[in-house]
Tab-separated table of C-alpha atoms in Angstrom:
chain	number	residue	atom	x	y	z
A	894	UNK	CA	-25.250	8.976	33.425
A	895	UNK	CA	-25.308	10.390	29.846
A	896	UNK	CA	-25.506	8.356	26.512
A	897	UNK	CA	-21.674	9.021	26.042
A	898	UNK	CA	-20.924	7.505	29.558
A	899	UNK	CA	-22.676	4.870	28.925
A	900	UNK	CA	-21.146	4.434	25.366
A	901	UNK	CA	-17.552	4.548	27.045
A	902	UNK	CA	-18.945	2.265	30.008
A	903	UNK	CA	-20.026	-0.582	27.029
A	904	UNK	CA	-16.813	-0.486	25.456
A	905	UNK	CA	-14.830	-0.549	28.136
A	906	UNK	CA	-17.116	-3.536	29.548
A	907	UNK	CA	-16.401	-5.236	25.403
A	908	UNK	CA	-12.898	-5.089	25.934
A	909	UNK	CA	-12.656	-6.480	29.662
A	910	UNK	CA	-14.599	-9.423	28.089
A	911	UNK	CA	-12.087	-10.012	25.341
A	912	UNK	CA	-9.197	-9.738	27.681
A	913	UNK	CA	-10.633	-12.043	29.675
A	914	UNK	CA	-11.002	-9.960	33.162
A	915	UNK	CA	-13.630	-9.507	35.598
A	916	UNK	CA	-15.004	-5.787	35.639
A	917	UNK	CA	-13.810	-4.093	38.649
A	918	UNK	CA	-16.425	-3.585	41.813
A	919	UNK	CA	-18.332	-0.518	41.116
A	920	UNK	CA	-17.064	2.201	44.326
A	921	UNK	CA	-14.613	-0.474	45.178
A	922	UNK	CA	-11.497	0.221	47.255
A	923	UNK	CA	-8.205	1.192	45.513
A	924	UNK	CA	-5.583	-2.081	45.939
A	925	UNK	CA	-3.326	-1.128	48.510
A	926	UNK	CA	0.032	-0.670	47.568
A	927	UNK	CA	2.843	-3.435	47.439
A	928	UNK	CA	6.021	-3.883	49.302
A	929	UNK	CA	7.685	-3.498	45.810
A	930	UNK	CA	5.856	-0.028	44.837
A	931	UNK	CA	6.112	2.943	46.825
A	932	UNK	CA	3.701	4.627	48.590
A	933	UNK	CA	3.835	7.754	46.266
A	934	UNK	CA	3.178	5.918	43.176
A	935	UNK	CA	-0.097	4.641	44.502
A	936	UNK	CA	-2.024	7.190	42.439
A	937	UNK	CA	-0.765	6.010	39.025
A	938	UNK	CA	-3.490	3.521	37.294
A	939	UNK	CA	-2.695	0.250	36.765
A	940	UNK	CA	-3.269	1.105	33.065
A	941	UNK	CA	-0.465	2.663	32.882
A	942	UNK	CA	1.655	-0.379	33.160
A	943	UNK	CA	-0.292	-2.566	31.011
A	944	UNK	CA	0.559	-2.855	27.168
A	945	UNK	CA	-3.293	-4.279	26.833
A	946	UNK	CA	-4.271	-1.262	28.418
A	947	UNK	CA	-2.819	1.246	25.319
A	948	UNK	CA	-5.537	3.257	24.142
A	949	UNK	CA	-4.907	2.486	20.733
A	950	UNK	CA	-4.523	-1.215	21.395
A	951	UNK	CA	-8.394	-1.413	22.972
A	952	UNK	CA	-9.516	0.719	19.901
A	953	UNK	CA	-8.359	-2.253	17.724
A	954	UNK	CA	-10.172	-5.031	19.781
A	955	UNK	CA	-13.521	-3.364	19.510
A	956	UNK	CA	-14.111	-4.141	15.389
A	957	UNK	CA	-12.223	-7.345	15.786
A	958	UNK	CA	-14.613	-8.691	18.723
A	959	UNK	CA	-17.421	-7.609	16.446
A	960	UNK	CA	-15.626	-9.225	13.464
A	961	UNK	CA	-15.460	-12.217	15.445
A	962	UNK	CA	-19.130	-12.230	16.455
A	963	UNK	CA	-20.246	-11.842	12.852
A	964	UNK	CA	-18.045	-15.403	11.959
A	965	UNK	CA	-15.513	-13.045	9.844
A	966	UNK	CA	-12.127	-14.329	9.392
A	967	UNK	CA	-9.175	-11.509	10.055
A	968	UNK	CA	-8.299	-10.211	6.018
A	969	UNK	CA	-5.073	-9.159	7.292
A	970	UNK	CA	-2.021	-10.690	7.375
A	971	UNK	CA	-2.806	-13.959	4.919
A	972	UNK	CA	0.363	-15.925	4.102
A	973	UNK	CA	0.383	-16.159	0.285
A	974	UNK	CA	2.719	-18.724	-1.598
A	975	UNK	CA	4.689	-17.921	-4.665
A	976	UNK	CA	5.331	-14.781	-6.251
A	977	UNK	CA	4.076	-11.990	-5.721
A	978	UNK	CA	2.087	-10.910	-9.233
A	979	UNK	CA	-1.428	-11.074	-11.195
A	980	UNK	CA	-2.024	-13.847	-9.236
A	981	UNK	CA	-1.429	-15.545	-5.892
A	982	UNK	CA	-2.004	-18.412	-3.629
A	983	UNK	CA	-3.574	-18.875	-0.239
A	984	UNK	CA	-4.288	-21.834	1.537
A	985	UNK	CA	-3.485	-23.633	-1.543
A	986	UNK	CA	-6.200	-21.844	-4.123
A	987	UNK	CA	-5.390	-19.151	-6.621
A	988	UNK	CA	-6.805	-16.190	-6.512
A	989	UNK	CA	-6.162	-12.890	-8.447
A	990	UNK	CA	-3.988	-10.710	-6.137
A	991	UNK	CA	-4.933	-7.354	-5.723
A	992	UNK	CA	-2.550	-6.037	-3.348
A	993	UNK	CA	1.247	-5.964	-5.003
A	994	UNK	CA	2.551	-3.218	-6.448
A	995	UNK	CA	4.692	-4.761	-9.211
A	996	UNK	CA	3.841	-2.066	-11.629
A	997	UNK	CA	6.672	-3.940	-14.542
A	998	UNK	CA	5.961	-7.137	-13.337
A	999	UNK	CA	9.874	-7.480	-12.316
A	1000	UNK	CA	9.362	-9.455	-8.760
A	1001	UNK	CA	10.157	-12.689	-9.456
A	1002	UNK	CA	11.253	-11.937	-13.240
A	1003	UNK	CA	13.958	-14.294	-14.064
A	1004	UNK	CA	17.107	-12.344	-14.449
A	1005	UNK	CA	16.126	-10.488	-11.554
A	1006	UNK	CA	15.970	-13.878	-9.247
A	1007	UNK	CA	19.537	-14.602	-10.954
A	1008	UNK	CA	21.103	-11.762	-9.851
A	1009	UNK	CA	19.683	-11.425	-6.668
A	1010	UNK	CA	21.057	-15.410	-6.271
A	1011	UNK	CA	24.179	-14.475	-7.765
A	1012	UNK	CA	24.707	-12.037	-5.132
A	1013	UNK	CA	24.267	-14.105	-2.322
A	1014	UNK	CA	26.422	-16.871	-3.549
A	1015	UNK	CA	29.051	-13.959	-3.411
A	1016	UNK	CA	28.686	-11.492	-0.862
A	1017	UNK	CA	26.203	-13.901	1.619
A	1018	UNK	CA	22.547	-12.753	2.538
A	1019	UNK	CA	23.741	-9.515	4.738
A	1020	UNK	CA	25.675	-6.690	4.997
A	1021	UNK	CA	26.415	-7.509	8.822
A	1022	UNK	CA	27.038	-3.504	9.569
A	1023	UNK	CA	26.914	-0.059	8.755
A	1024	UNK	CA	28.816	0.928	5.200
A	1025	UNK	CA	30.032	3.707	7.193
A	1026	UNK	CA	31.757	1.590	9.653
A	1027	UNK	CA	32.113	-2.034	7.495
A	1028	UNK	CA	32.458	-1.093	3.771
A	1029	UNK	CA	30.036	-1.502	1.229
A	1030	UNK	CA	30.020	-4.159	-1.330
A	1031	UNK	CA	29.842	-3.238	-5.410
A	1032	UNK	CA	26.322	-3.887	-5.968
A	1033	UNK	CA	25.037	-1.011	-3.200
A	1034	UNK	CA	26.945	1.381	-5.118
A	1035	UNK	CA	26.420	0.513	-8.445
A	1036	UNK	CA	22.926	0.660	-7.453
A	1037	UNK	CA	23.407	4.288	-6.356
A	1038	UNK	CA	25.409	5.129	-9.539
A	1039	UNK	CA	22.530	3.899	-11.500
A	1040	UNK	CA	20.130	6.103	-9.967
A	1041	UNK	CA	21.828	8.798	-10.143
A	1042	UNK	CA	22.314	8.646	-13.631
A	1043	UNK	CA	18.623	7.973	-14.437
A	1044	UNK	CA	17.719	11.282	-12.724
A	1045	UNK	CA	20.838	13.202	-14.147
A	1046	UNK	CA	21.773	14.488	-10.834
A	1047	UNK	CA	25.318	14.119	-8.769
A	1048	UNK	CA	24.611	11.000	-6.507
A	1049	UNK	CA	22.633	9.193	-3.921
A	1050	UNK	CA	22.198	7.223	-1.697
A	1051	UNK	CA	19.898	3.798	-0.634
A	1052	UNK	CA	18.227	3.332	2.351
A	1053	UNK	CA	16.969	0.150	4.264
A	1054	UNK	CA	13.863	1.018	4.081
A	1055	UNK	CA	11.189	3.149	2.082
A	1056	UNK	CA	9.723	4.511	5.060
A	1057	UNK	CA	12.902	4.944	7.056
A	1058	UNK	CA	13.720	7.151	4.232
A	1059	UNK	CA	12.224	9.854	4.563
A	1060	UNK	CA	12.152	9.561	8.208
A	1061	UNK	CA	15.616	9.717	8.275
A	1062	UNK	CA	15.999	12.304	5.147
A	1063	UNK	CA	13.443	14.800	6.895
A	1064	UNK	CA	14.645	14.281	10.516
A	1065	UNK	CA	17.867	14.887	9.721
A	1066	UNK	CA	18.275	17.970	7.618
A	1067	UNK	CA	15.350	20.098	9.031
A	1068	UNK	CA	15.114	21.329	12.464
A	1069	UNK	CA	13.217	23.988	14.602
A	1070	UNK	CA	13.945	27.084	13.070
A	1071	UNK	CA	12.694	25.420	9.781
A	1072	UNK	CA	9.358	24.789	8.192
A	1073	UNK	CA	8.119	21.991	6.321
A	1074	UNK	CA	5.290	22.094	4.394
A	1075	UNK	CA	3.372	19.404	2.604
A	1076	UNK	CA	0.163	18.219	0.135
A	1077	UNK	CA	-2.407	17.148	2.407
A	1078	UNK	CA	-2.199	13.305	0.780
A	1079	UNK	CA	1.468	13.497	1.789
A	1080	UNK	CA	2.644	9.881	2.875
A	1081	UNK	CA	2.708	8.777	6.534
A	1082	UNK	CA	6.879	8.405	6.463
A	1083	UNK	CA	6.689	12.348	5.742
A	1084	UNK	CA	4.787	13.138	8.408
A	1085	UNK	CA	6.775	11.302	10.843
A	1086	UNK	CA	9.785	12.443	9.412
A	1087	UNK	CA	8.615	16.198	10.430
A	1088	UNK	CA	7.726	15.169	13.583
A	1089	UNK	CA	10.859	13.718	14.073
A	1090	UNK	CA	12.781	16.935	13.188
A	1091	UNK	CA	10.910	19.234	15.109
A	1092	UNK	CA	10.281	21.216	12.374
A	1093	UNK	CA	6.874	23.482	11.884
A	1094	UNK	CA	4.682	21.688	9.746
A	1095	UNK	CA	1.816	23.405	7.268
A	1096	UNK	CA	-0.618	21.284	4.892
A	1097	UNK	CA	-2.086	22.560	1.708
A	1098	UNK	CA	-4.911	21.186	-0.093
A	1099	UNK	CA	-4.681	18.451	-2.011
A	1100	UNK	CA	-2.451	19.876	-5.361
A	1101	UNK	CA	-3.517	23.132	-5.156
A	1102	UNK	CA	-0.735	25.688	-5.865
A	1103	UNK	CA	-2.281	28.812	-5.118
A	1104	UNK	CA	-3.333	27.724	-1.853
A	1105	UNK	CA	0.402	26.805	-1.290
A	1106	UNK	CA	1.677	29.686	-2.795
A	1107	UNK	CA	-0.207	31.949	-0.208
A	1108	UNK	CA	0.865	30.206	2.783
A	1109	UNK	CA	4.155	30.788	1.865
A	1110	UNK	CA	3.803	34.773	0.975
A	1111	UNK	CA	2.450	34.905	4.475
A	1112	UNK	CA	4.512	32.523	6.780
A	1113	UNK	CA	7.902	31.930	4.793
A	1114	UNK	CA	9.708	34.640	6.062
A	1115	UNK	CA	9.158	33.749	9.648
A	1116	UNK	CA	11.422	30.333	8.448
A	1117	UNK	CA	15.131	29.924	8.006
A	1118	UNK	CA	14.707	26.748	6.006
A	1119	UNK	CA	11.554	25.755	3.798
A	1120	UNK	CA	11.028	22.342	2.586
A	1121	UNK	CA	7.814	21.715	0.157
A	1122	UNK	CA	6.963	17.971	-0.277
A	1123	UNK	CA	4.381	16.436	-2.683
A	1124	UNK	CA	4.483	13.166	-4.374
A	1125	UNK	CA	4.893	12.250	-8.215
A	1126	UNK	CA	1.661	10.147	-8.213
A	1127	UNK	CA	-0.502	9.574	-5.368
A	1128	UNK	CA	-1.282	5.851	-5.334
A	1129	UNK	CA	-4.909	6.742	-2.995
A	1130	UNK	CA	-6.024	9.008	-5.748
A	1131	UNK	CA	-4.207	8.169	-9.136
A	1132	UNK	CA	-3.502	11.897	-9.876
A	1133	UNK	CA	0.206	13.557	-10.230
A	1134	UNK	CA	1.192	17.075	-9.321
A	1135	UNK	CA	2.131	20.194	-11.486
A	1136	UNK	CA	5.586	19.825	-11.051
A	1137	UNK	CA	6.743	22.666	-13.332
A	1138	UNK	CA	4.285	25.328	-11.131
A	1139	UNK	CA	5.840	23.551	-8.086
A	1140	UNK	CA	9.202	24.263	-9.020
A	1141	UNK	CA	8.564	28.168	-9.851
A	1142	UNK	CA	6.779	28.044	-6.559
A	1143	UNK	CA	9.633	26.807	-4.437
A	1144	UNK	CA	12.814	29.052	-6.565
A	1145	UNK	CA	10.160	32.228	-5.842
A	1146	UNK	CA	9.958	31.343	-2.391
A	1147	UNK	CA	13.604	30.324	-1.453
A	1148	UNK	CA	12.329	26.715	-0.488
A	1149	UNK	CA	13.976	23.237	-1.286
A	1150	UNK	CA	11.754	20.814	-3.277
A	1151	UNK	CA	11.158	17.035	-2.578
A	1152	UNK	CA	9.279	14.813	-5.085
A	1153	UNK	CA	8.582	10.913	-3.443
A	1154	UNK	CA	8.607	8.878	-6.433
A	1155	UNK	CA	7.189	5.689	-4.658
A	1156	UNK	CA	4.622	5.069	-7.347
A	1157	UNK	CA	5.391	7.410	-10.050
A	1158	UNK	CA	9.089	5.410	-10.957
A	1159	UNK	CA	8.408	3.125	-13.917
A	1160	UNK	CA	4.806	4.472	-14.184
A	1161	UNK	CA	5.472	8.134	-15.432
A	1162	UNK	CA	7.243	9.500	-18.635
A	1163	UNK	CA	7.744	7.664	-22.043
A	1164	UNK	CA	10.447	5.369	-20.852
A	1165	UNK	CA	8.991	5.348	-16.649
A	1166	UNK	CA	11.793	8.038	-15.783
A	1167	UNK	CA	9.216	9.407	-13.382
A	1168	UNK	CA	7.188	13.115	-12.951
A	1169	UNK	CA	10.583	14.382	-14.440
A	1170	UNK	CA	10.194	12.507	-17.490
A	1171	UNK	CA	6.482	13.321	-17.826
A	1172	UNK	CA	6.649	16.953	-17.703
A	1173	UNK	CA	9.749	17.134	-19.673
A	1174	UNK	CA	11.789	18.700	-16.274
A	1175	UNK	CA	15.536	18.532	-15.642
A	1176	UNK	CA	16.640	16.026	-12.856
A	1177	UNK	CA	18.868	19.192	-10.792
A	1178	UNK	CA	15.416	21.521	-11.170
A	1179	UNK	CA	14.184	19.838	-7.982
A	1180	UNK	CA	16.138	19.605	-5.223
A	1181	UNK	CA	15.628	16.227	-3.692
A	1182	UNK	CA	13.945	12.559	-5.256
A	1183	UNK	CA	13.185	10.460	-3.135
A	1184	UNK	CA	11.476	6.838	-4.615
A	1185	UNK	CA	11.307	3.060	-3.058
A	1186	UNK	CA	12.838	-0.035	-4.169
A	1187	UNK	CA	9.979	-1.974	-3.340
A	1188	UNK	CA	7.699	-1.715	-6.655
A	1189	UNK	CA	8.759	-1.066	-10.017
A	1190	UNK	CA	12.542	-2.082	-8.778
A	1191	UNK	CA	11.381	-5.408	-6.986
A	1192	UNK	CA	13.240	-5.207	-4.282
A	1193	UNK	CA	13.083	-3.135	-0.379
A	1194	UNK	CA	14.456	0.007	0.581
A	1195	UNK	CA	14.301	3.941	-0.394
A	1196	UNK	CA	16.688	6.115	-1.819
A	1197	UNK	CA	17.882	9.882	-1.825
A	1198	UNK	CA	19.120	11.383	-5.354
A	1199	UNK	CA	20.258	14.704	-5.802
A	1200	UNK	CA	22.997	17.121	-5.543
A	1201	UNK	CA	26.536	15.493	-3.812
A	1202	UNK	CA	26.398	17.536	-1.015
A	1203	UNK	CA	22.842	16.447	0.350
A	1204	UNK	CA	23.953	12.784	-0.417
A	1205	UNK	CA	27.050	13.250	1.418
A	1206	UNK	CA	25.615	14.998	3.997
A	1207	UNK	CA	22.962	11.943	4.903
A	1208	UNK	CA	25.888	9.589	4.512
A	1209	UNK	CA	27.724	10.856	7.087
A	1210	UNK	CA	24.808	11.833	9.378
A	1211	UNK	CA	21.428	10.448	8.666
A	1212	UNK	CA	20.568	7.873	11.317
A	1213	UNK	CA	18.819	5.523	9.098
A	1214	UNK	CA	21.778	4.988	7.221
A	1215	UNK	CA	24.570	5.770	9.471
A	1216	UNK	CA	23.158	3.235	12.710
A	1217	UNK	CA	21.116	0.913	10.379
A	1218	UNK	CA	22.544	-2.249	8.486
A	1219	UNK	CA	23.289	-1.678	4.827
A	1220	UNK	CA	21.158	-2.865	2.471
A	1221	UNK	CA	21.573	-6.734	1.584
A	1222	UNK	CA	23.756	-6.764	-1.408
A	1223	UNK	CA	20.939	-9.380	-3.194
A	1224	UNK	CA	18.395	-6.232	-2.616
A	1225	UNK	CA	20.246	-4.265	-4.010
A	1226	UNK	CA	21.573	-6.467	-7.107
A	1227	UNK	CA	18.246	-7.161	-7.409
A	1228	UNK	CA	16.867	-3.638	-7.767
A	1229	UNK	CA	19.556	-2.858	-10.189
A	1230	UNK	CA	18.615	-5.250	-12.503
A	1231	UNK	CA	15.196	-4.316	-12.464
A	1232	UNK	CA	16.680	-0.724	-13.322
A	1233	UNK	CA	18.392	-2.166	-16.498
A	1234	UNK	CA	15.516	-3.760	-17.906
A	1235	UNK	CA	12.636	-0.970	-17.539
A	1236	UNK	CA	15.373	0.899	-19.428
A	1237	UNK	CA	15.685	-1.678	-21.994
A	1238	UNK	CA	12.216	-2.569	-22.405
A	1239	UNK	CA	10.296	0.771	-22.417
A	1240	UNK	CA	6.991	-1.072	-24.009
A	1241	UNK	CA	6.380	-2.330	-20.415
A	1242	UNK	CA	6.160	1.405	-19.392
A	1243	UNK	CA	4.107	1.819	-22.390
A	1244	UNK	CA	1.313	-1.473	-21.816
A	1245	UNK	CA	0.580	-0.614	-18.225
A	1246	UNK	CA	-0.408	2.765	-19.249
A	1247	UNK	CA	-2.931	1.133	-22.128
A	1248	UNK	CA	-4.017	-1.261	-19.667
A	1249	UNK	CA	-4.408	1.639	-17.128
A	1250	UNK	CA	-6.386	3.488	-19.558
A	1251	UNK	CA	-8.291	0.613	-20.705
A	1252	UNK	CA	-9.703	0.208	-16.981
A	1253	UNK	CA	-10.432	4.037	-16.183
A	1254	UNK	CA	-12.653	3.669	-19.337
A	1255	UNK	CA	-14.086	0.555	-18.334
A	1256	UNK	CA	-14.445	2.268	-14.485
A	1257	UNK	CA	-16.048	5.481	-15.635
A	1258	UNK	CA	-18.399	3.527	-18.198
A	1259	UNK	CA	-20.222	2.263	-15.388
A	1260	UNK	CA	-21.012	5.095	-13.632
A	1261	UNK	CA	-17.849	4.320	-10.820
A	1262	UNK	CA	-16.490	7.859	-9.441
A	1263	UNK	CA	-12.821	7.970	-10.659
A	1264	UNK	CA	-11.961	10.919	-8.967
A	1265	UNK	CA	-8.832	12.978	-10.566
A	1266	UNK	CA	-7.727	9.288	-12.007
A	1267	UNK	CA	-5.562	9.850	-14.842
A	1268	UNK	CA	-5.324	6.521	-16.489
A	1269	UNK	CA	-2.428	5.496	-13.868
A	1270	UNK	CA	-1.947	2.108	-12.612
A	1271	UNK	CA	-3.368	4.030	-9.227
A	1272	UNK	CA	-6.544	4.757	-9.428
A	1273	UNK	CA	-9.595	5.633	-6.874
A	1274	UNK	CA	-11.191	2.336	-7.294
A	1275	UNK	CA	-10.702	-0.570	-4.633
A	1276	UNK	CA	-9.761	-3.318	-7.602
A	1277	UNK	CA	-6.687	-4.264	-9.698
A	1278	UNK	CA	-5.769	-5.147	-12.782
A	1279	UNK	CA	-3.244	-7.322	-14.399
A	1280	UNK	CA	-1.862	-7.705	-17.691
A	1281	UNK	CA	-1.323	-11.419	-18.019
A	1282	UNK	CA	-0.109	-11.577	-21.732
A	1283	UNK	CA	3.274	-13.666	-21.095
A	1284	UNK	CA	6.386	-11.113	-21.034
A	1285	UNK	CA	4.225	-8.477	-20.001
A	1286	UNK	CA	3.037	-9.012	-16.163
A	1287	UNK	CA	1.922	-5.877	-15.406
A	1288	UNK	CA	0.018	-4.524	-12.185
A	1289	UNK	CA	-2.559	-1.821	-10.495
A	1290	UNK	CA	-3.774	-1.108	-7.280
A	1291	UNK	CA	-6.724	1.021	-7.842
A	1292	UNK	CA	-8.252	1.599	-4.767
A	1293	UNK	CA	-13.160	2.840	-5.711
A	1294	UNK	CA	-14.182	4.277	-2.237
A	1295	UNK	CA	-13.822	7.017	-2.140
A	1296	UNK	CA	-16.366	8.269	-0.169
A	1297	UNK	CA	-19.723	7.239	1.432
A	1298	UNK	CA	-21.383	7.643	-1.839
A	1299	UNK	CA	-19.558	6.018	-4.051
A	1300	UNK	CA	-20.530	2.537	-6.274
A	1301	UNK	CA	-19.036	-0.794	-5.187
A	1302	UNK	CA	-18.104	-3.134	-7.987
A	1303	UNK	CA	-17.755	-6.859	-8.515
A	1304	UNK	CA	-17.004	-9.207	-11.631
A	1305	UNK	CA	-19.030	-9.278	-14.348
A	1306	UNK	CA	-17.657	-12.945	-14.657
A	1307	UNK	CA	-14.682	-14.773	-13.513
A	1308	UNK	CA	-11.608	-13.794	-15.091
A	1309	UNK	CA	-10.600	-15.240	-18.552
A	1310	UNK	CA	-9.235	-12.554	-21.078
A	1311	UNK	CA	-5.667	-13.722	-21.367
A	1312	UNK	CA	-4.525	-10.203	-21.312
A	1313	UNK	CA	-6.416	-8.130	-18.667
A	1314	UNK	CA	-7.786	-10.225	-15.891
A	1315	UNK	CA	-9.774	-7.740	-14.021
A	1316	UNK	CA	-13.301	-7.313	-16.189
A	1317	UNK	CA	-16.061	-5.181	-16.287
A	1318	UNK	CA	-17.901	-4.660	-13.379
A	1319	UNK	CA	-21.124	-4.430	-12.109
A	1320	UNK	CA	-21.730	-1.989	-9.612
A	1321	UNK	CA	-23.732	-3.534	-6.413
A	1322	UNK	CA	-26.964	-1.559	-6.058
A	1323	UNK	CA	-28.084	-4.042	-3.118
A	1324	UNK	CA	-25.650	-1.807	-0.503
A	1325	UNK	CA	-28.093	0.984	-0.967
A	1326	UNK	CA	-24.976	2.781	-2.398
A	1327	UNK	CA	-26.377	5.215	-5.464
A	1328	UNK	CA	-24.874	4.874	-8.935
A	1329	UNK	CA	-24.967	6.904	-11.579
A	1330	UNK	CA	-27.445	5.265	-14.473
């Protein structure tokens, strides 16, 4: 028996133990087949009946057993109290929260509570249905309006969720004959959204245009329909795309453009109008935005914006809008709010970009490996920052492994400045991790 028998032979042996069951007799006869299972099924493994028997299920019990057997609790899944902002609560002590990503510091701002409660006192805390079949109440499509307008395009339309999105959004308007191709960072929604249309699917490397750009003179004519898809700020990475190159790219090519805004909304551009904003591009120059609810807007769900015939076209026919719910009216009250005060209080946009520069400084000062970081609330590093100055809750999520080599940093000491609560660090040499004197 080789070492990689014997490797599969342990593991398997691991989970049997956590599940509780007795390894099988070595050589031992097959179980005869009931009264209830024909004969010709006899030769299908139990396993393949058994939800505890999913590959990817026993892949997840092998670092929780040894979790377990160190005396480590599960991270995942804590229940925190109160809002979610700089910081949090669990189990009844504070702690500074590093995983929200509240970039304005609008979840749980007051006028946003008020109109999400002012909402529900009028339209109740669902939909119920479809708007396609049941209507749609004011604040979905003000919400829509809104967006529109901030991106100067003809309409769109809100989704349920983020990641239904572009699920939906891909799935829908691409199909076989097409090809969709994508940065290599690209968000898990997009790829499932390809896989979903059935679609060809190419990667490039991580923002590089010419590698995109020849893919495309070799393979796009094989395509009826092209769809390029990059993001306006990669929250892994910290690092935006060169949006004006991307959209010569895709008008030389004959390809449709999509931009996911996720992280870049309220982040990018003098005023947080996004990639567009920052690069000084016209809304209609790319051919679909796509962006969440979820973190500068403070509330859940996606959304589509672009010209009226793509919006109408998902309206009528995207399943994630058309067989899905609509989107609670307090969602999307509360969203729209948000909306109205990033535009009325641009020095938000502008303090989490001095805080966001503050920390790369702070970062690279100490030897940590930023990466292509530039000075967004995303950054390479695994730590967050919050502005705490009252009126001005702003938020990062920085994740600083990046790879095998890189320094891991702690606090220099516990959290005081009244406006930045994530310090200096100093970078752990114990792990045997190198860093840069």
């Amino acid at each position: 028996m080789n070492k990689l028998s014997l490797t599969r032979k342990a593991r398997t042996h691991l989970i049997d133990h956590i599940l509780g069951r007795k390894m099988e007799v070595a050589g031992g006869a097959a179980a005869p087949a009931s009264a209830e299972c024909p004969i010709r099924y006899s030769s299908i493994p139990d396993a393949f009946t058994r939800f505890d028997r999913f590959p990817g299920y026993e892949k997840m019990l092998v670092p929780k057993a040894a979790s377990e057997r160190l005396g480590l609790a599960n991270p995942f899944f804590r229940s925190h109290d109160g809002v979610a902002g700089a910081t949090t609560l669990i189990g009844g002590r504070e702690f500074i929260n590093f995983s929200n990503y509240s970039y304005l510091g609008l979840a749980g701002h007051p006028a946003v509570s008020r109109a999400a409660k002012e909402a529900i006192d009028r339209y109740g805390t669902s939909a119920s249905a479809s708007r396609l079949v049941a209507g749609e109440r004011p604040a979905q499509r003000k919400l829509e309006e809104a967006l529109a307008n901030l991106y100067e395009v003809d309409d769109c339309i809100v989704f349920v969720s983020g990641h239904a999105t572009n699920v939906s959004t891909i799935g829908c308007l691409f199909g076989p004959k097409d090809l969709v191709i994508h940065d290599s960072l690209i968000h898990n929604s997009v790829l499932q959204g390809i896989q979903l249309s059935g679609a060809a699917r190419r990667s490039f490397p991580h923002n590089d245009m010419a590698a995109l750009e020849q893919i495309l003179a070799e393979i796009r004519a094989q395509f009826e329909r092209v769809l390029i898809v990059t993001e306006g700020l990669y929250s892994m990475d910290g690092d935006i795309p060169d949006l004006p190159e991307l959209i010569r790219i895709k008008q030389h090519h004959k390809a449709f453009l999509m931009v996911d805004e996720a992280h870049s909304l309220g982040v990018l551009g003098e005023t947080g109008k996004g990639v567009r904003e920052h690069f000084g591009i016209q809304g209609k120059a790319v051919d679909i935005w796509m962006g969440t609810l979820s973190k500068t807007l403070a509330g859940c769900g996606g959304y589509i914006a672009g010209e009226r015939a793509l919006v109408e076209h998902l309206k009528y026919a995207a399943p994630g809008f058309v067989y899905s719910v609509g989107m609670a009216p307090s969602l999307a009250a509360a969203s729209l709010e948000a909306l109205r005060i990033m535009q009325r209080e641009p020095e938000r946009v502008a303090r989490l970009r001095e805080r966001g520069q503050q920390f790369l400084e702070l970062m690279q000062s100490l030897g940590v490996n930023t990466g292509l970081a530039q000075a967004m609330p995303s950054f390479p590093p695994s730590l967050a920052a919050r502005s705490k100055r009252p009126g001005y809750p702003t938020s990062f999520s920085m994740p600083v492994s990046m790879s095998s080599r890189s320094s891991i940093p702690r606090l220099k000491r516990k959290p005081q400045d009244s406006d930045f609560s994530c310090q200096p660090c100093i970078p752990i040499s114990t792990y045997g991790i190198p860093v840069k004197s």
